[in-house]
Structures are given as C-alpha cells and as structure tokens.
Amino acid sequence: MSKKLFIQTLGCQMNDTDSKHIQAELEKHKGYTATNTLEDADLIIINTCSVREKPVQKLFSEIGQFNKKKKDGAKIGVCGCTASHLGKDIIKRAPYVDFVLGARNISKIKDVVDIKGSVEISIENDDSTYEFAIAKNNSFRTSVNISVGCDKECTYCIVPSTRGDEISIPPEMIVAQIQKAVDNGVVEVALLGQNVNSYGKRFSSNREKYSFTKLLQDISKIDGLKRIRFTSPHPLHMDDEFIEEFARNPKISKCIHMPLQSGSTKILKAMKRGYTKEWFLNRAFKMRELIPNLRITTDIIVAFPGETDEDFLDTLDVVNQVKFDQIFNFKYSPRPNTKALELKEQEIEDSVGSARLEELIELHKRYLENSMPNMLGETVNILVESLKPNGEVSGYTDNYFLVFTKGSDELLGKFVDVKITEVTRTSLKGEIVA
Ligand code: 5AD
Ligand code: SF4
C-alpha cells in the first residue's frame, strides 16, 4: 500500500502551487498518494503563510492538534513562509515536527522528508530552473509560477524576507509546462508571481532581459489554450505597452488584480509603493477606457502607521472612482523584518483600524448591491468547470464572474452562453441559451 500524504495550505496562490509541487514530487519520488483525511496520513504537511500575524499564531495550536490526531508514526512537516521566517525555532517549540522547509526550497522536499530534524530555509536557494514533477490535474485550469521571490521593498511586507530576491523562470520552461498541461486537457492558465509584470529582469543564468508583455505573447500562441490569467501585477509596472497587450489579446481574461494598498499618496510613499493616487487612477481609467467589460479587483490595507482620517478618505475616494469588483481588505499587521516597524509610534489604535475596515466593507457592499442587478437579462459566456450536488454547474466568464446554471457533467470543459436571471453580491445565476 502506498503511503498517504495530507497537505493543508494557507495563504496565497503561490502557496497553492507550492503544495501542488510538493505533492507531485512526493508522488513521483517517494510513492505517496494524497488523502483528505488527516487520521489516515503517514505524512502531514502544513504549508504556511506569514503575511499577517494571525495565521502565524494559529500555526502552533494547529500543529498541536495535528500531533494529537495523527496516526502512530506519522510525520509532520512545516513548509512555506512561516517555515522560512521561524526556521528551526519551529522544532524547538514543537519537537514533534519532523522537518521544516522554507518557501523557496520546495525542490528539496524529497531530500528532507526522510531526515528527522532537517531544516532547509535558505532564501538564496534558486530552484527557478528545477523541473517539478507534473501534478495530476483533472481540472480545466492550472497555475504556473513564472518567478520566485520579490525585489520590492514595500515597508509592510514580510515576503521579501521569506521568499528572497526575484528570479524569473525561463520563458521556454513556462511555455513547455503550459503546453504539457494543455495536452492533458487544460484550457486556462493562471501565471503566478509576487510581482508578475516585473518578469524578465533577472534569470538564474545570464540571459537577455525579457518582458511580461512578451511572455504573454509567447503563451498566447499555444494552440488549445483559451484563457490566460495572472496575479499579482504591480500598478507601478502597468505601462502602456502592457495595458495595450492586455486589452488587445483575446486570450487574456478581462479581470485584473490591481493592488491599491492605499489611496493616499502620502501613505503610498510611506509604504514605498512607488506610485501616487493619480498614477493608480490614471492606469485604472486607461484600462477601463480600452476594455468596456473589464473587472478590477484589489487589495487594501487600512490603518497603516500614520494614516489619518484624510488619508483614509483618499482610499475611499479611489474605491468610489475605480469601482472595484472585489476588494480584499486587511487591517495593518506589524510584521518582523519590515521597515514599517520603525513607524511604531505612529501605529493606529486597533479600534480605529476596525472602524475603517468596517466602513470600507460597507461602502463596497452597497456598491455591489447597486451594480450587480445591472447584469440581469445579460447573456454571458462561461467555461463550465464544476458540477454541484444540486444539479447545477458553475463556471467563470472571461471577466471572471462566477456563474451558476442547471446542467450535468456533459457540460464540463465546454463554453456555454447563459442568460442571467438572478444575482447576488458575488455571483450570477441563469439559464443556458442555445
Ligand atoms: N498587514 C496587513 N496586510 C498585509 N498585506 C501584506 N502585508 C501586510 C501586513 N503587514 C496584504 C497586502 C497584500 C496582501 C497579499 O496582503 O494587501 O497585497
Ligand atoms: Fe503567500 Fe505572502 Fe503568505 Fe507567503 S507570506 S504565503 S508569499 S501571501
């Protein structure tokens, strides 16, 4: 009987891909198969996130629980960003942890898995040209990393210290990986990186610089690939060339993540984001002008140190002007190894942060309640991706609306037109039209 692997993944989409790689490597080299039942597992891995403090606090209580529930002799591994930042302290605090593998060291999983007490967390490790085993994929979409690490120095962010310097994965490796996935039935790819549109500045070996726009053009030449998504682009690097390619290329999904973080130029400066409120608005409006059905999602941090009521009003102003389709809201969380810790005396009272968060959430809720009914009666084209137990299927439009409709498994992987009859704040429902 094969050994069983249970992986819990927290954090961002890059962590999802890392978990997929971990699983594929352990299947190929160590004979594991995946299980969803912790109690059955011979190996339990928790792939962690350290971007905010909460998940880190939760880590130790969670692995304590895993340790109680696991079957005799099962191993526990801690991977990801918290593994990078706490390293061997994890084993000191929780001696039943068998190994610790940092976010930038995933290619070493097959080496550490059998060595009790191993810790591999170097942020200089370069696995940008490592060919990970191919994960079994029974979905119509896949995600592919295009770079590792991050060269930015946003003052609130722990990621540069957990994932190290940015290195791009060679374009031909990315194209080959997507081609293989397409040969196996995938029609949509998500390109991942901490900062995708700075792609091509540095590779692990000396080679000519490349651009994200060029990479998008290469990938869109793959026959059979229907949709390209990517996350996260940085607003600073959204130059005209990129925006024009985004608008003109029919394979690129017309939903873009534009992490605002703050609408106040003063706070953006303190965050070292490199752009102003006006630049952000200018880029968003340019895109809206070129792409009428564009949807824009964003990340916003409220209560960054020094944020006054006036600064927060600037954030609300950008939200009102850009009309984001989805907002991921966060209250500032001080993180180790970040510059913003120096602004300690300007930190905002927690109750003020909570009130600002609440106000932002309410504002956006009202916006969606007003705007979503505009979709009633519209006909949209979706790629059907999953079957629900209630006789419905669901899929996404090109601009990433989630749509439900009646249907069966015959529709999976097909594009169908749906006339919208019901809306919620986050999804649409309708009937298939011929
Ligand atoms: N505090 C709060 N939110 C943060 N993010 C990153 N670091 C912090 C922090 N210290 C948010 C940013 C980022 C998203 C992934 O998490 O908005 O875009
Ligand atoms: Fe992802 Fe950042 Fe969390 Fe690491 S710290 S898992 S890079 S969101």
Coordinates of C-alpha atoms and ligand atoms in Angstrom, one line a residue:
M1 CA 0.0 0.0 0.0
S2 CA 1.2 3.5 -0.8
K3 CA 2.0 6.0 1.9
K4 CA -0.6 8.7 2.4
L5 CA 0.0 12.4 2.3
F6 CA -2.2 15.1 3.8
I7 CA -1.4 18.8 3.0
Q8 CA -3.0 21.8 4.5
T9 CA -2.4 25.0 2.5
L10 CA -2.8 28.5 3.9
G11 CA -2.0 31.9 2.2
C12 CA -1.7 32.9 -1.4
Q13 CA -2.0 31.2 -4.7
M14 CA 1.8 30.7 -4.8
N15 CA 1.4 28.6 -1.8
D16 CA -1.3 26.5 -3.6
T17 CA 1.2 25.9 -6.4
D18 CA 4.0 25.1 -4.0
S19 CA 1.7 22.5 -2.4
K20 CA 0.9 21.1 -5.8
H21 CA 4.6 20.8 -6.4
I22 CA 5.2 19.2 -3.0
Q23 CA 2.5 16.6 -3.7
A24 CA 3.7 15.8 -7.2
E25 CA 7.4 15.4 -6.1
L26 CA 6.4 13.1 -3.2
E27 CA 4.1 11.1 -5.5
K28 CA 6.8 10.6 -8.1
H29 CA 9.9 10.2 -5.9
K30 CA 8.6 8.8 -2.7
G31 CA 5.5 6.8 -3.6
Y32 CA 2.9 8.9 -1.6
T33 CA -0.7 9.4 -2.6
A34 CA -2.8 12.3 -1.4
T35 CA -5.6 11.9 1.2
N36 CA -8.1 14.4 2.6
T37 CA -8.2 12.5 5.9
L38 CA -5.7 13.6 8.4
E39 CA -6.0 10.5 10.5
D40 CA -5.1 8.2 7.5
A41 CA -1.9 10.2 6.7
D42 CA 1.6 8.9 7.0
L43 CA 2.9 12.4 6.4
I44 CA 1.1 15.6 7.3
I45 CA 2.3 18.9 5.8
I46 CA 1.2 22.4 6.7
N47 CA 2.1 25.0 4.1
T48 CA 2.1 28.2 6.0
C49 CA 1.6 31.9 5.4
S50 CA 3.2 34.7 7.4
V51 CA 1.9 37.8 5.6
R52 CA -0.3 38.7 8.6
E53 CA 0.2 37.8 12.3
K54 CA -3.0 35.7 12.8
P55 CA -2.0 32.6 10.7
V56 CA 1.3 32.5 12.5
Q57 CA -0.3 32.5 15.9
K58 CA -2.6 29.7 14.7
L59 CA 0.2 27.6 13.4
F60 CA 1.3 26.2 16.8
S61 CA -2.2 25.4 18.0
E62 CA -2.9 23.8 14.7
I63 CA 0.2 21.6 14.5
G64 CA -0.5 20.6 18.2
Q65 CA -3.9 19.4 17.1
F66 CA -2.4 17.5 14.1
N67 CA 0.0 15.9 16.5
K68 CA -2.8 14.7 18.7
K69 CA -4.9 13.4 15.8
K70 CA -2.3 11.8 13.7
K71 CA -1.8 8.0 13.5
D72 CA 1.2 6.5 15.2
G73 CA 4.4 7.1 13.4
A74 CA 3.0 9.7 11.1
K75 CA 5.4 12.5 10.3
I76 CA 4.7 16.3 10.4
G77 CA 6.4 18.8 8.1
V78 CA 6.1 22.6 8.2
C79 CA 6.6 24.4 4.9
G80 CA 6.1 27.9 3.4
C81 CA 6.7 31.4 4.5
T82 CA 6.4 30.9 8.3
A83 CA 8.9 28.0 7.9
S84 CA 11.3 30.4 6.2
H85 CA 10.9 33.0 8.9
L86 CA 10.9 30.9 12.1
G87 CA 13.1 28.1 10.8
K88 CA 14.5 25.7 13.5
D89 CA 12.6 27.6 16.2
I90 CA 9.5 25.7 15.0
I91 CA 11.2 22.4 16.0
K92 CA 12.3 23.9 19.3
R93 CA 8.8 24.9 20.1
A94 CA 7.1 21.8 18.7
P95 CA 9.7 19.0 18.9
Y96 CA 7.3 16.5 17.2
V97 CA 7.7 18.5 14.0
D98 CA 9.9 16.3 11.7
F99 CA 11.2 18.8 9.2
V100 CA 10.9 22.5 8.2
L101 CA 11.1 23.5 4.6
G102 CA 11.1 27.2 3.6
A103 CA 9.0 28.7 0.8
R104 CA 12.0 29.0 -1.6
N105 CA 13.2 25.4 -1.0
I106 CA 10.3 23.3 -2.3
S107 CA 12.5 21.4 -4.7
K108 CA 14.2 19.9 -1.7
I109 CA 11.1 18.2 -0.3
K110 CA 12.2 14.7 -1.4
D111 CA 15.5 15.2 0.5
V112 CA 14.1 16.5 3.8
V113 CA 11.1 14.2 4.1
D114 CA 13.1 11.3 5.5
I115 CA 15.5 13.2 7.7
K116 CA 14.2 13.8 11.1
G117 CA 15.0 17.4 12.3
S118 CA 16.0 18.7 8.8
V119 CA 15.6 22.4 8.3
E120 CA 16.0 23.9 4.8
I121 CA 15.1 27.6 4.6
S122 CA 17.8 29.4 2.6
I123 CA 16.3 32.4 0.8
E124 CA 19.2 32.3 -1.6
N125 CA 18.2 28.8 -2.8
D126 CA 17.4 29.0 -6.6
D127 CA 15.0 26.5 -7.9
S128 CA 13.9 28.6 -10.8
T129 CA 15.1 26.0 -13.3
Y130 CA 14.1 23.0 -11.4
E131 CA 11.6 20.8 -13.3
F132 CA 9.0 19.8 -10.7
A133 CA 7.2 16.5 -11.3
I134 CA 3.9 17.1 -13.1
A135 CA 0.9 17.1 -10.8
K136 CA -2.1 15.1 -11.7
N137 CA -4.7 17.6 -12.8
N138 CA -8.3 16.8 -13.5
S139 CA -9.3 20.4 -13.9
F140 CA -9.6 22.6 -16.9
R141 CA -7.2 25.1 -15.5
T142 CA -3.8 25.1 -14.0
S143 CA -1.4 27.6 -12.4
V144 CA 2.2 28.0 -13.3
N145 CA 4.8 30.0 -11.4
I146 CA 6.7 32.5 -13.6
S147 CA 9.0 33.8 -11.0
V148 CA 10.1 33.2 -7.4
G149 CA 10.8 35.9 -4.8
C150 CA 10.2 39.6 -4.8
D151 CA 12.6 42.6 -5.3
K152 CA 10.2 45.2 -4.0
E153 CA 10.6 46.7 -0.6
C154 CA 7.0 47.5 0.4
T155 CA 7.6 48.6 4.0
Y156 CA 4.7 46.4 5.5
C157 CA 5.6 43.2 3.7
I158 CA 7.4 40.2 5.1
V159 CA 7.6 38.4 1.8
P160 CA 11.0 39.6 0.5
S161 CA 12.5 38.2 3.7
T162 CA 10.7 34.8 3.3
R163 CA 10.9 34.3 -0.4
G164 CA 14.1 36.2 -1.2
D165 CA 15.2 38.0 -4.4
E166 CA 13.2 37.8 -7.5
I167 CA 14.3 35.4 -10.2
S168 CA 12.3 34.7 -13.3
I169 CA 11.7 31.2 -14.6
P170 CA 12.9 30.9 -18.3
P171 CA 10.1 31.7 -20.8
E172 CA 10.7 28.4 -22.7
M173 CA 10.2 26.4 -19.5
I174 CA 7.0 28.2 -18.7
V175 CA 5.7 27.7 -22.3
A176 CA 6.7 24.0 -22.2
Q177 CA 4.9 23.5 -18.9
I178 CA 1.7 25.1 -20.1
Q179 CA 1.9 23.1 -23.4
K180 CA 2.0 19.9 -21.4
A181 CA -1.0 20.9 -19.3
V182 CA -2.9 21.8 -22.5
D183 CA -2.0 18.4 -24.0
N184 CA -3.7 17.0 -20.9
G185 CA -6.9 19.0 -21.4
V186 CA -6.3 22.2 -19.6
V187 CA -7.7 25.3 -21.3
E188 CA -6.9 28.0 -18.8
V189 CA -3.7 29.0 -17.1
A190 CA -3.0 31.3 -14.2
L191 CA 0.5 32.8 -14.2
L192 CA 1.8 33.4 -10.7
G193 CA 4.4 35.5 -9.2
Q194 CA 4.7 38.1 -6.3
N195 CA 5.1 40.7 -8.9
V196 CA 4.3 39.3 -12.4
N197 CA 4.8 42.3 -14.5
S198 CA 8.4 42.8 -13.5
Y199 CA 9.0 39.5 -15.2
G200 CA 12.3 39.0 -17.0
K201 CA 14.6 41.4 -15.1
R202 CA 16.8 38.6 -13.8
F203 CA 17.2 34.9 -14.5
S204 CA 19.3 32.3 -12.7
S205 CA 21.8 32.3 -15.6
N206 CA 23.0 35.2 -17.7
R207 CA 20.5 35.8 -20.4
E208 CA 18.9 38.7 -22.1
K209 CA 16.2 40.6 -20.3
Y210 CA 12.6 39.7 -21.2
S211 CA 9.3 41.4 -20.5
F212 CA 6.0 40.2 -19.1
T213 CA 4.2 41.5 -22.2
K214 CA 6.5 39.4 -24.4
L215 CA 5.8 36.4 -22.2
L216 CA 2.1 36.9 -22.6
Q217 CA 2.5 37.0 -26.3
D218 CA 4.5 33.7 -26.3
I219 CA 2.0 32.0 -24.1
S220 CA -1.0 33.1 -26.1
K221 CA 0.5 31.3 -29.2
I222 CA -0.2 27.9 -27.5
D223 CA -2.9 26.2 -29.6
G224 CA -5.8 24.9 -27.5
L225 CA -5.1 27.4 -24.6
K226 CA -8.2 29.6 -24.3
R227 CA -7.7 31.8 -21.3
I228 CA -4.7 33.4 -19.6
R229 CA -4.9 34.9 -16.1
F230 CA -2.2 36.3 -13.9
T231 CA -1.6 37.5 -10.4
S232 CA -0.3 39.8 -9.0
P233 CA 0.7 42.6 -11.2
H234 CA 2.1 45.8 -9.6
P235 CA 0.4 49.1 -10.6
L236 CA 3.8 50.8 -10.9
H237 CA 4.7 48.5 -13.9
M238 CA 1.5 48.8 -15.7
D239 CA 3.0 50.7 -18.7
D240 CA 1.1 51.5 -21.9
E241 CA 2.6 48.6 -23.7
F242 CA 1.3 46.1 -21.1
I243 CA -2.1 47.7 -20.9
E244 CA -2.4 47.7 -24.7
E245 CA -1.5 44.0 -24.9
F246 CA -3.9 43.2 -22.1
A247 CA -6.7 45.0 -24.0
R248 CA -5.9 43.6 -27.4
N249 CA -5.1 39.9 -26.7
P250 CA -8.3 37.9 -26.8
K251 CA -6.9 35.1 -24.7
I252 CA -6.2 37.3 -21.7
S253 CA -9.0 37.2 -19.2
K254 CA -10.5 40.7 -18.7
C255 CA -10.3 40.7 -15.0
I256 CA -7.2 42.3 -13.4
H257 CA -6.0 42.4 -9.9
M258 CA -4.6 45.9 -9.1
P259 CA -3.4 46.0 -5.5
L260 CA -4.1 49.6 -4.4
Q261 CA -3.0 49.2 -0.7
S262 CA -3.8 52.8 0.0
G263 CA -5.4 55.7 -1.9
S264 CA -3.3 58.3 -0.1
T265 CA -0.1 59.4 -1.9
K266 CA 1.4 60.2 1.5
I267 CA 0.8 56.6 2.8
L268 CA 1.8 55.1 -0.5
K269 CA 5.1 56.8 -0.1
A270 CA 5.5 55.5 3.4
M271 CA 4.6 52.0 2.1
K272 CA 7.3 52.5 -0.7
R273 CA 4.8 51.5 -3.3
G274 CA 6.4 53.7 -5.9
Y275 CA 3.2 55.3 -7.4
T276 CA 0.8 58.0 -6.4
K277 CA -3.0 58.1 -6.1
E278 CA -3.1 59.9 -9.5
W279 CA -0.9 57.3 -11.2
F280 CA -3.2 54.5 -10.0
L281 CA -6.3 56.3 -11.1
N282 CA -4.7 57.1 -14.5
R283 CA -3.8 53.4 -15.1
A284 CA -7.3 52.1 -14.0
F285 CA -9.1 54.7 -16.2
K286 CA -6.9 53.9 -19.2
M287 CA -7.8 50.2 -18.8
R288 CA -11.5 51.0 -18.3
E289 CA -11.4 53.1 -21.5
L290 CA -9.9 50.4 -23.6
I291 CA -11.9 47.4 -22.1
P292 CA -15.5 48.2 -21.5
N293 CA -16.3 44.9 -19.6
L294 CA -13.2 45.0 -17.5
R295 CA -13.4 43.9 -13.9
I296 CA -10.9 45.1 -11.4
T297 CA -10.1 43.5 -8.0
T298 CA -7.8 44.9 -5.4
D299 CA -6.0 44.6 -2.0
I300 CA -6.3 47.4 0.5
I301 CA -4.6 47.8 3.9
V302 CA -6.3 50.2 6.3
A303 CA -4.6 51.8 9.4
F304 CA -1.1 51.7 8.1
P305 CA 1.0 53.7 10.6
G306 CA 0.4 57.4 10.2
E307 CA -2.9 57.0 8.3
T308 CA -5.1 60.0 9.2
D309 CA -8.9 60.3 8.5
E310 CA -8.0 62.3 5.5
D311 CA -5.7 59.6 4.1
F312 CA -8.4 57.1 4.6
L313 CA -10.8 59.3 2.7
D314 CA -8.4 59.2 -0.2
T315 CA -8.7 55.4 -0.1
L316 CA -12.5 55.6 -0.1
D317 CA -12.3 58.2 -3.0
V318 CA -10.2 55.7 -5.1
V319 CA -12.7 52.9 -4.3
N320 CA -15.6 55.2 -5.4
Q321 CA -13.8 56.2 -8.6
V322 CA -12.4 52.9 -9.7
K323 CA -15.5 50.8 -8.7
F324 CA -13.6 47.7 -7.8
D325 CA -15.4 44.4 -8.4
Q326 CA -13.8 42.7 -5.4
I327 CA -11.8 44.1 -2.5
F328 CA -9.5 42.1 -0.2
N329 CA -9.4 44.2 2.9
F330 CA -6.7 44.0 5.6
K331 CA -6.0 45.8 8.8
Y332 CA -2.3 46.6 9.0
S333 CA -0.4 44.0 10.9
P334 CA 3.1 44.7 12.1
R335 CA 5.5 42.0 10.8
P336 CA 9.0 41.0 11.6
N337 CA 11.9 42.1 9.3
T338 CA 9.8 45.0 7.8
K339 CA 10.7 48.7 7.6
A340 CA 7.3 49.8 8.8
L341 CA 8.2 48.6 12.3
E342 CA 10.2 51.8 12.6
L343 CA 7.0 53.7 12.4
K344 CA 5.8 52.1 15.7
E345 CA 5.0 55.4 17.4
Q346 CA 2.6 56.2 14.5
E347 CA 0.7 53.0 14.7
I348 CA -3.1 53.4 14.7
E349 CA -5.3 52.3 17.5
D350 CA -6.9 49.0 16.8
S351 CA -10.5 50.3 17.3
V352 CA -9.8 53.0 14.6
G353 CA -8.5 50.3 12.3
S354 CA -11.5 48.1 12.8
A355 CA -13.9 51.1 12.2
R356 CA -12.1 51.9 8.9
L357 CA -12.2 48.3 7.8
E358 CA -15.9 48.2 8.6
E359 CA -16.6 51.4 6.7
L360 CA -14.7 50.2 3.6
I361 CA -16.6 46.8 3.7
E362 CA -19.9 48.6 4.0
L363 CA -19.2 51.0 1.1
H364 CA -18.2 48.1 -1.1
K365 CA -21.2 46.1 -0.1
R366 CA -23.5 49.0 -1.1
Y367 CA -21.7 49.4 -4.4
L368 CA -22.2 45.7 -5.3
E369 CA -25.8 45.7 -4.2
N370 CA -26.4 48.6 -6.7
S371 CA -24.2 47.3 -9.5
M372 CA -24.8 43.6 -9.7
P373 CA -28.5 43.9 -10.8
N374 CA -27.2 45.6 -14.0
M375 CA -26.3 42.0 -15.0
L376 CA -29.9 40.9 -15.0
G377 CA -31.0 39.9 -18.5
E378 CA -27.4 40.0 -19.9
T379 CA -26.1 36.9 -21.8
V380 CA -22.6 35.8 -20.7
N381 CA -20.3 33.1 -22.0
I382 CA -18.8 30.8 -19.4
L383 CA -16.4 27.9 -19.2
V384 CA -18.2 25.2 -17.2
E385 CA -15.8 23.9 -14.6
S386 CA -17.6 22.1 -11.8
L387 CA -20.6 20.1 -11.0
K388 CA -22.6 20.9 -7.9
P389 CA -24.6 18.2 -5.9
N390 CA -27.8 20.1 -6.6
G391 CA -27.9 19.6 -10.3
E392 CA -26.2 22.8 -11.1
V393 CA -22.9 23.5 -12.8
S394 CA -20.7 26.6 -12.4
G395 CA -18.1 28.4 -14.3
Y396 CA -16.5 31.7 -14.9
T397 CA -16.9 34.4 -17.6
D398 CA -13.9 35.8 -19.4
N399 CA -14.0 38.7 -16.9
Y400 CA -14.3 36.3 -14.1
F401 CA -17.9 36.5 -12.9
L402 CA -18.8 33.2 -11.2
V403 CA -22.0 31.9 -12.8
F404 CA -24.3 29.0 -11.8
T405 CA -26.7 27.3 -14.1
K406 CA -28.6 24.0 -14.4
G407 CA -26.6 21.3 -16.1
S408 CA -24.8 18.0 -16.0
D409 CA -21.3 16.6 -16.3
E410 CA -21.6 16.7 -20.1
L411 CA -21.0 20.4 -19.9
L412 CA -17.7 20.2 -18.1
G413 CA -15.0 21.9 -20.1
K414 CA -17.4 23.5 -22.5
F415 CA -18.1 27.1 -23.2
V416 CA -21.8 27.9 -23.0
D417 CA -24.0 31.1 -23.1
V418 CA -26.1 31.8 -20.0
K419 CA -28.8 34.4 -19.7
I420 CA -28.7 35.9 -16.2
T421 CA -31.9 35.7 -14.2
E422 CA -30.6 36.1 -10.6
V423 CA -27.7 38.0 -8.9
T424 CA -26.1 38.0 -5.6
R425 CA -23.3 40.3 -4.5
T426 CA -20.7 37.9 -5.6
S427 CA -22.2 35.6 -8.3
L428 CA -24.7 35.2 -11.1
K429 CA -27.3 32.6 -11.9
G430 CA -29.1 32.0 -15.2
E431 CA -30.3 29.7 -18.0
I432 CA -28.4 28.3 -20.8
V433 CA -29.3 29.7 -24.2
A434 CA -28.7 28.0 -27.5
Ligands
5AD1 N1 -0.5 43.9 7.1 C1 -1.7 43.8 6.5 N2 -1.9 43.4 5.3 C2 -0.8 43.0 4.6 N3 -0.6 42.5 3.3 C3 0.7 42.3 3.2 N4 1.4 42.6 4.3 C4 0.5 43.0 5.2 C5 0.6 43.5 6.5 N5 1.8 43.6 7.2 C6 -1.7 42.4 2.4 C7 -1.4 43.3 1.2 C8 -1.1 42.3 0.1 C9 -1.9 41.1 0.5 C10 -1.4 39.8 0.0 O1 -1.8 41.1 1.9 O2 -2.6 43.9 0.8 O3 -1.4 42.7 -1.2
SF4_2 FE1 2.0 33.9 0.1 FE2 2.9 36.1 1.2 FE3 1.6 34.5 2.6 FE4 4.0 33.8 1.8 S1 3.5 35.5 3.2 S2 2.2 32.5 1.7 S3 4.0 34.8 -0.2 S4 0.8 35.6 1.0

